[in-house]
Amino acid sequence: MRQDAGAWRDKAIADGRPIIGKIDQVIQNARVVANGIVVPDPSVKKTWCGILGEVHSISAVIRDVRFDDIDLSIVQLLREGLSAREIGHVIELSPRTVEHRIEKMKARAGAKSIVPLLIAKNLVSAS
């Protein structure tokens, strides 16, 4: 059973018992999937709760948008560590065009930086 960490915390504190299971939660525009254990405060006060987890994946939550093959190529080359100049050389575009396309992708996805595009798993080709 998957649930968010907040629900786990509340249930563990209310029941006074540890809970073990899968966590699937969006935290600040990043989806975190993990195995975890929630250990509530054993005292009568029940003022704290410890959550330990093993993270399996972290992915960006961005708008569902479709990118053309050139945009997807740019994202992949960015993931591989290439600069705009190097990407332009590989796909035969000017570095300024590559930078412009990156800015357009960020705007369409609602991302303030390039990082969400690099870690997003839901990028889809428009073709």
mmCIF file with all atom_site columns, N, CA and C in Angstrom, residues 85-120:
data_model
loop_
_atom_site.group_PDB
_atom_site.id
_atom_site.type_symbol
_atom_site.label_atom_id
_atom_site.label_alt_id
_atom_site.label_comp_id
_atom_site.label_asym_id
_atom_site.label_entity_id
_atom_site.label_seq_id
_atom_site.pdbx_PDB_ins_code
_atom_site.Cartn_x
_atom_site.Cartn_y
_atom_site.Cartn_z
_atom_site.occupancy
_atom_site.B_iso_or_equiv
_atom_site.pdbx_formal_charge
_atom_site.auth_seq_id
_atom_site.auth_comp_id
_atom_site.auth_asym_id
_atom_site.auth_atom_id
_atom_site.pdbx_PDB_model_num
ATOM 1   N N  . ARG A 1 85  ? 27.104 25.033 -26.494 1.00 0.00 ? 85  ARG A N  1
ATOM 2   C CA . ARG A 1 85  ? 27.996 25.076 -27.660 1.00 0.00 ? 85  ARG A CA 1
ATOM 3   C C  . ARG A 1 85  ? 28.255 23.658 -28.196 1.00 0.00 ? 85  ARG A C  1
ATOM 4   N N  . GLU A 1 86  ? 28.534 22.707 -27.294 1.00 0.00 ? 86  GLU A N  1
ATOM 5   C CA . GLU A 1 86  ? 28.789 21.324 -27.724 1.00 0.00 ? 86  GLU A CA 1
ATOM 6   C C  . GLU A 1 86  ? 27.533 20.685 -28.316 1.00 0.00 ? 86  GLU A C  1
ATOM 7   N N  . ILE A 1 87  ? 26.387 20.967 -27.705 1.00 0.00 ? 87  ILE A N  1
ATOM 8   C CA . ILE A 1 87  ? 25.126 20.432 -28.230 1.00 0.00 ? 87  ILE A CA 1
ATOM 9   C C  . ILE A 1 87  ? 24.865 20.982 -29.622 1.00 0.00 ? 87  ILE A C  1
ATOM 10  N N  . GLY A 1 88  ? 25.068 22.276 -29.787 1.00 0.00 ? 88  GLY A N  1
ATOM 11  C CA . GLY A 1 88  ? 24.881 22.897 -31.093 1.00 0.00 ? 88  GLY A CA 1
ATOM 12  C C  . GLY A 1 88  ? 25.740 22.253 -32.154 1.00 0.00 ? 88  GLY A C  1
ATOM 13  N N  . HIS A 1 89  ? 26.977 21.934 -31.792 1.00 0.00 ? 89  HIS A N  1
ATOM 14  C CA . HIS A 1 89  ? 27.880 21.283 -32.745 1.00 0.00 ? 89  HIS A CA 1
ATOM 15  C C  . HIS A 1 89  ? 27.358 19.881 -33.114 1.00 0.00 ? 89  HIS A C  1
ATOM 16  N N  . VAL A 1 90  ? 26.885 19.139 -32.118 1.00 0.00 ? 90  VAL A N  1
ATOM 17  C CA . VAL A 1 90  ? 26.406 17.773 -32.359 1.00 0.00 ? 90  VAL A CA 1
ATOM 18  C C  . VAL A 1 90  ? 25.152 17.758 -33.231 1.00 0.00 ? 90  VAL A C  1
ATOM 19  N N  . ILE A 1 91  ? 24.189 18.639 -32.945 1.00 0.00 ? 91  ILE A N  1
ATOM 20  C CA . ILE A 1 91  ? 22.927 18.593 -33.689 1.00 0.00 ? 91  ILE A CA 1
ATOM 21  C C  . ILE A 1 91  ? 22.831 19.684 -34.757 1.00 0.00 ? 91  ILE A C  1
ATOM 22  N N  . GLU A 1 92  ? 23.943 20.333 -35.012 1.00 0.00 ? 92  GLU A N  1
ATOM 23  C CA . GLU A 1 92  ? 24.072 21.315 -36.092 1.00 0.00 ? 92  GLU A CA 1
ATOM 24  C C  . GLU A 1 92  ? 23.105 22.494 -35.945 1.00 0.00 ? 92  GLU A C  1
ATOM 25  N N  . LEU A 1 93  ? 23.099 23.089 -34.748 1.00 0.00 ? 93  LEU A N  1
ATOM 26  C CA . LEU A 1 93  ? 22.373 24.322 -34.469 1.00 0.00 ? 93  LEU A CA 1
ATOM 27  C C  . LEU A 1 93  ? 23.341 25.290 -33.805 1.00 0.00 ? 93  LEU A C  1
ATOM 28  N N  . SER A 1 94  ? 23.032 26.567 -33.858 1.00 0.00 ? 94  SER A N  1
ATOM 29  C CA . SER A 1 94  ? 23.902 27.529 -33.179 1.00 0.00 ? 94  SER A CA 1
ATOM 30  C C  . SER A 1 94  ? 23.714 27.390 -31.669 1.00 0.00 ? 94  SER A C  1
ATOM 31  N N  . PRO A 1 95  ? 24.736 27.699 -30.880 1.00 0.00 ? 95  PRO A N  1
ATOM 32  C CA . PRO A 1 95  ? 24.600 27.631 -29.419 1.00 0.00 ? 95  PRO A CA 1
ATOM 33  C C  . PRO A 1 95  ? 23.462 28.510 -28.904 1.00 0.00 ? 95  PRO A C  1
ATOM 34  N N  . ARG A 1 96  ? 23.263 29.661 -29.529 1.00 0.00 ? 96  ARG A N  1
ATOM 35  C CA . ARG A 1 96  ? 22.188 30.565 -29.112 1.00 0.00 ? 96  ARG A CA 1
ATOM 36  C C  . ARG A 1 96  ? 20.821 29.941 -29.378 1.00 0.00 ? 96  ARG A C  1
ATOM 37  N N  . THR A 1 97  ? 20.669 29.208 -30.481 1.00 0.00 ? 97  THR A N  1
ATOM 38  C CA . THR A 1 97  ? 19.413 28.515 -30.773 1.00 0.00 ? 97  THR A CA 1
ATOM 39  C C  . THR A 1 97  ? 19.154 27.435 -29.724 1.00 0.00 ? 97  THR A C  1
ATOM 40  N N  . VAL A 1 98  ? 20.208 26.721 -29.357 1.00 0.00 ? 98  VAL A N  1
ATOM 41  C CA . VAL A 1 98  ? 20.074 25.689 -28.312 1.00 0.00 ? 98  VAL A CA 1
ATOM 42  C C  . VAL A 1 98  ? 19.617 26.340 -27.010 1.00 0.00 ? 98  VAL A C  1
ATOM 43  N N  . GLU A 1 99  ? 20.244 27.438 -26.611 1.00 0.00 ? 99  GLU A N  1
ATOM 44  C CA . GLU A 1 99  ? 19.859 28.137 -25.382 1.00 0.00 ? 99  GLU A CA 1
ATOM 45  C C  . GLU A 1 99  ? 18.411 28.612 -25.458 1.00 0.00 ? 99  GLU A C  1
ATOM 46  N N  . HIS A 1 100 ? 18.020 29.129 -26.613 1.00 0.00 ? 100 HIS A N  1
ATOM 47  C CA . HIS A 1 100 ? 16.646 29.602 -26.795 1.00 0.00 ? 100 HIS A CA 1
ATOM 48  C C  . HIS A 1 100 ? 15.653 28.442 -26.663 1.00 0.00 ? 100 HIS A C  1
ATOM 49  N N  . ARG A 1 101 ? 15.968 27.303 -27.234 1.00 0.00 ? 101 ARG A N  1
ATOM 50  C CA . ARG A 1 101 ? 15.079 26.135 -27.149 1.00 0.00 ? 101 ARG A CA 1
ATOM 51  C C  . ARG A 1 101 ? 14.965 25.646 -25.707 1.00 0.00 ? 101 ARG A C  1
ATOM 52  N N  . ILE A 1 102 ? 16.070 25.706 -24.950 1.00 0.00 ? 102 ILE A N  1
ATOM 53  C CA . ILE A 1 102 ? 16.036 25.308 -23.541 1.00 0.00 ? 102 ILE A CA 1
ATOM 54  C C  . ILE A 1 102 ? 15.092 26.232 -22.772 1.00 0.00 ? 102 ILE A C  1
ATOM 55  N N  . GLU A 1 103 ? 15.183 27.534 -23.013 1.00 0.00 ? 103 GLU A N  1
ATOM 56  C CA . GLU A 1 103 ? 14.308 28.491 -22.339 1.00 0.00 ? 103 GLU A CA 1
ATOM 57  C C  . GLU A 1 103 ? 12.841 28.241 -22.697 1.00 0.00 ? 103 GLU A C  1
ATOM 58  N N  . LYS A 1 104 ? 12.554 27.936 -23.958 1.00 0.00 ? 104 LYS A N  1
ATOM 59  C CA . LYS A 1 104 ? 11.183 27.638 -24.373 1.00 0.00 ? 104 LYS A CA 1
ATOM 60  C C  . LYS A 1 104 ? 10.674 26.353 -23.709 1.00 0.00 ? 104 LYS A C  1
ATOM 61  N N  . MET A 1 105 ? 11.530 25.345 -23.595 1.00 0.00 ? 105 MET A N  1
ATOM 62  C CA . MET A 1 105 ? 11.121 24.096 -22.926 1.00 0.00 ? 105 MET A CA 1
ATOM 63  C C  . MET A 1 105 ? 10.796 24.355 -21.460 1.00 0.00 ? 105 MET A C  1
ATOM 64  N N  . LYS A 1 106 ? 11.640 25.133 -20.790 1.00 0.00 ? 106 LYS A N  1
ATOM 65  C CA . LYS A 1 106 ? 11.394 25.471 -19.381 1.00 0.00 ? 106 LYS A CA 1
ATOM 66  C C  . LYS A 1 106 ? 10.057 26.194 -19.232 1.00 0.00 ? 106 LYS A C  1
ATOM 67  N N  . ALA A 1 107 ? 9.786  27.142 -20.110 1.00 0.00 ? 107 ALA A N  1
ATOM 68  C CA . ALA A 1 107 ? 8.534  27.903 -20.036 1.00 0.00 ? 107 ALA A CA 1
ATOM 69  C C  . ALA A 1 107 ? 7.320  26.998 -20.258 1.00 0.00 ? 107 ALA A C  1
ATOM 70  N N  . ARG A 1 108 ? 7.386  26.119 -21.257 1.00 0.00 ? 108 ARG A N  1
ATOM 71  C CA . ARG A 1 108 ? 6.255  25.220 -21.538 1.00 0.00 ? 108 ARG A CA 1
ATOM 72  C C  . ARG A 1 108 ? 6.013  24.248 -20.391 1.00 0.00 ? 108 ARG A C  1
ATOM 73  N N  . ALA A 1 109 ? 7.087  23.818 -19.733 1.00 0.00 ? 109 ALA A N  1
ATOM 74  C CA . ALA A 1 109 ? 6.956  22.855 -18.639 1.00 0.00 ? 109 ALA A CA 1
ATOM 75  C C  . ALA A 1 109 ? 6.659  23.527 -17.297 1.00 0.00 ? 109 ALA A C  1
ATOM 76  N N  . GLY A 1 110 ? 6.758  24.854 -17.259 1.00 0.00 ? 110 GLY A N  1
ATOM 77  C CA . GLY A 1 110 ? 6.522  25.561 -16.008 1.00 0.00 ? 110 GLY A CA 1
ATOM 78  C C  . GLY A 1 110 ? 7.665  25.402 -15.028 1.00 0.00 ? 110 GLY A C  1
ATOM 79  N N  . ALA A 1 111 ? 8.865  25.190 -15.543 1.00 0.00 ? 111 ALA A N  1
ATOM 80  C CA . ALA A 1 111 ? 10.048 24.992 -14.699 1.00 0.00 ? 111 ALA A CA 1
ATOM 81  C C  . ALA A 1 111 ? 10.854 26.281 -14.617 1.00 0.00 ? 111 ALA A C  1
ATOM 82  N N  . LYS A 1 112 ? 11.348 26.604 -13.422 1.00 0.00 ? 112 LYS A N  1
ATOM 83  C CA . LYS A 1 112 ? 12.145 27.813 -13.251 1.00 0.00 ? 112 LYS A CA 1
ATOM 84  C C  . LYS A 1 112 ? 13.608 27.587 -13.615 1.00 0.00 ? 112 LYS A C  1
ATOM 85  N N  . SER A 1 113 ? 14.044 26.333 -13.558 1.00 0.00 ? 113 SER A N  1
ATOM 86  C CA . SER A 1 113 ? 15.425 26.023 -13.918 1.00 0.00 ? 113 SER A CA 1
ATOM 87  C C  . SER A 1 113 ? 15.428 24.794 -14.827 1.00 0.00 ? 113 SER A C  1
ATOM 88  N N  . ILE A 1 114 ? 16.590 24.448 -15.310 1.00 0.00 ? 114 ILE A N  1
ATOM 89  C CA . ILE A 1 114 ? 16.717 23.298 -16.211 1.00 0.00 ? 114 ILE A CA 1
ATOM 90  C C  . ILE A 1 114 ? 16.659 21.961 -15.457 1.00 0.00 ? 114 ILE A C  1
ATOM 91  N N  . VAL A 1 115 ? 16.943 21.973 -14.172 1.00 0.00 ? 115 VAL A N  1
ATOM 92  C CA . VAL A 1 115 ? 17.028 20.729 -13.397 1.00 0.00 ? 115 VAL A CA 1
ATOM 93  C C  . VAL A 1 115 ? 15.754 19.892 -13.486 1.00 0.00 ? 115 VAL A C  1
ATOM 94  N N  . PRO A 1 116 ? 14.544 20.464 -13.313 1.00 0.00 ? 116 PRO A N  1
ATOM 95  C CA . PRO A 1 116 ? 13.351 19.617 -13.442 1.00 0.00 ? 116 PRO A CA 1
ATOM 96  C C  . PRO A 1 116 ? 13.239 18.923 -14.802 1.00 0.00 ? 116 PRO A C  1
ATOM 97  N N  . LEU A 1 117 ? 13.671 19.586 -15.854 1.00 0.00 ? 117 LEU A N  1
ATOM 98  C CA . LEU A 1 117 ? 13.639 18.940 -17.174 1.00 0.00 ? 117 LEU A CA 1
ATOM 99  C C  . LEU A 1 117 ? 14.623 17.776 -17.247 1.00 0.00 ? 117 LEU A C  1
ATOM 100 N N  . LEU A 1 118 ? 15.762 17.931 -16.584 1.00 0.00 ? 118 LEU A N  1
ATOM 101 C CA . LEU A 1 118 ? 16.778 16.885 -16.636 1.00 0.00 ? 118 LEU A CA 1
ATOM 102 C C  . LEU A 1 118 ? 16.385 15.647 -15.858 1.00 0.00 ? 118 LEU A C  1
ATOM 103 N N  . ILE A 1 119 ? 15.628 15.826 -14.777 1.00 0.00 ? 119 ILE A N  1
ATOM 104 C CA . ILE A 1 119 ? 15.269 14.657 -13.967 1.00 0.00 ? 119 ILE A CA 1
ATOM 105 C C  . ILE A 1 119 ? 13.839 14.162 -14.206 1.00 0.00 ? 119 ILE A C  1
ATOM 106 N N  . ALA A 1 120 ? 13.093 14.874 -15.057 1.00 0.00 ? 120 ALA A N  1
ATOM 107 C CA . ALA A 1 120 ? 11.719 14.475 -15.348 1.00 0.00 ? 120 ALA A CA 1
ATOM 108 C C  . ALA A 1 120 ? 11.695 13.151 -16.097 1.00 0.00 ? 120 ALA A C  1
#
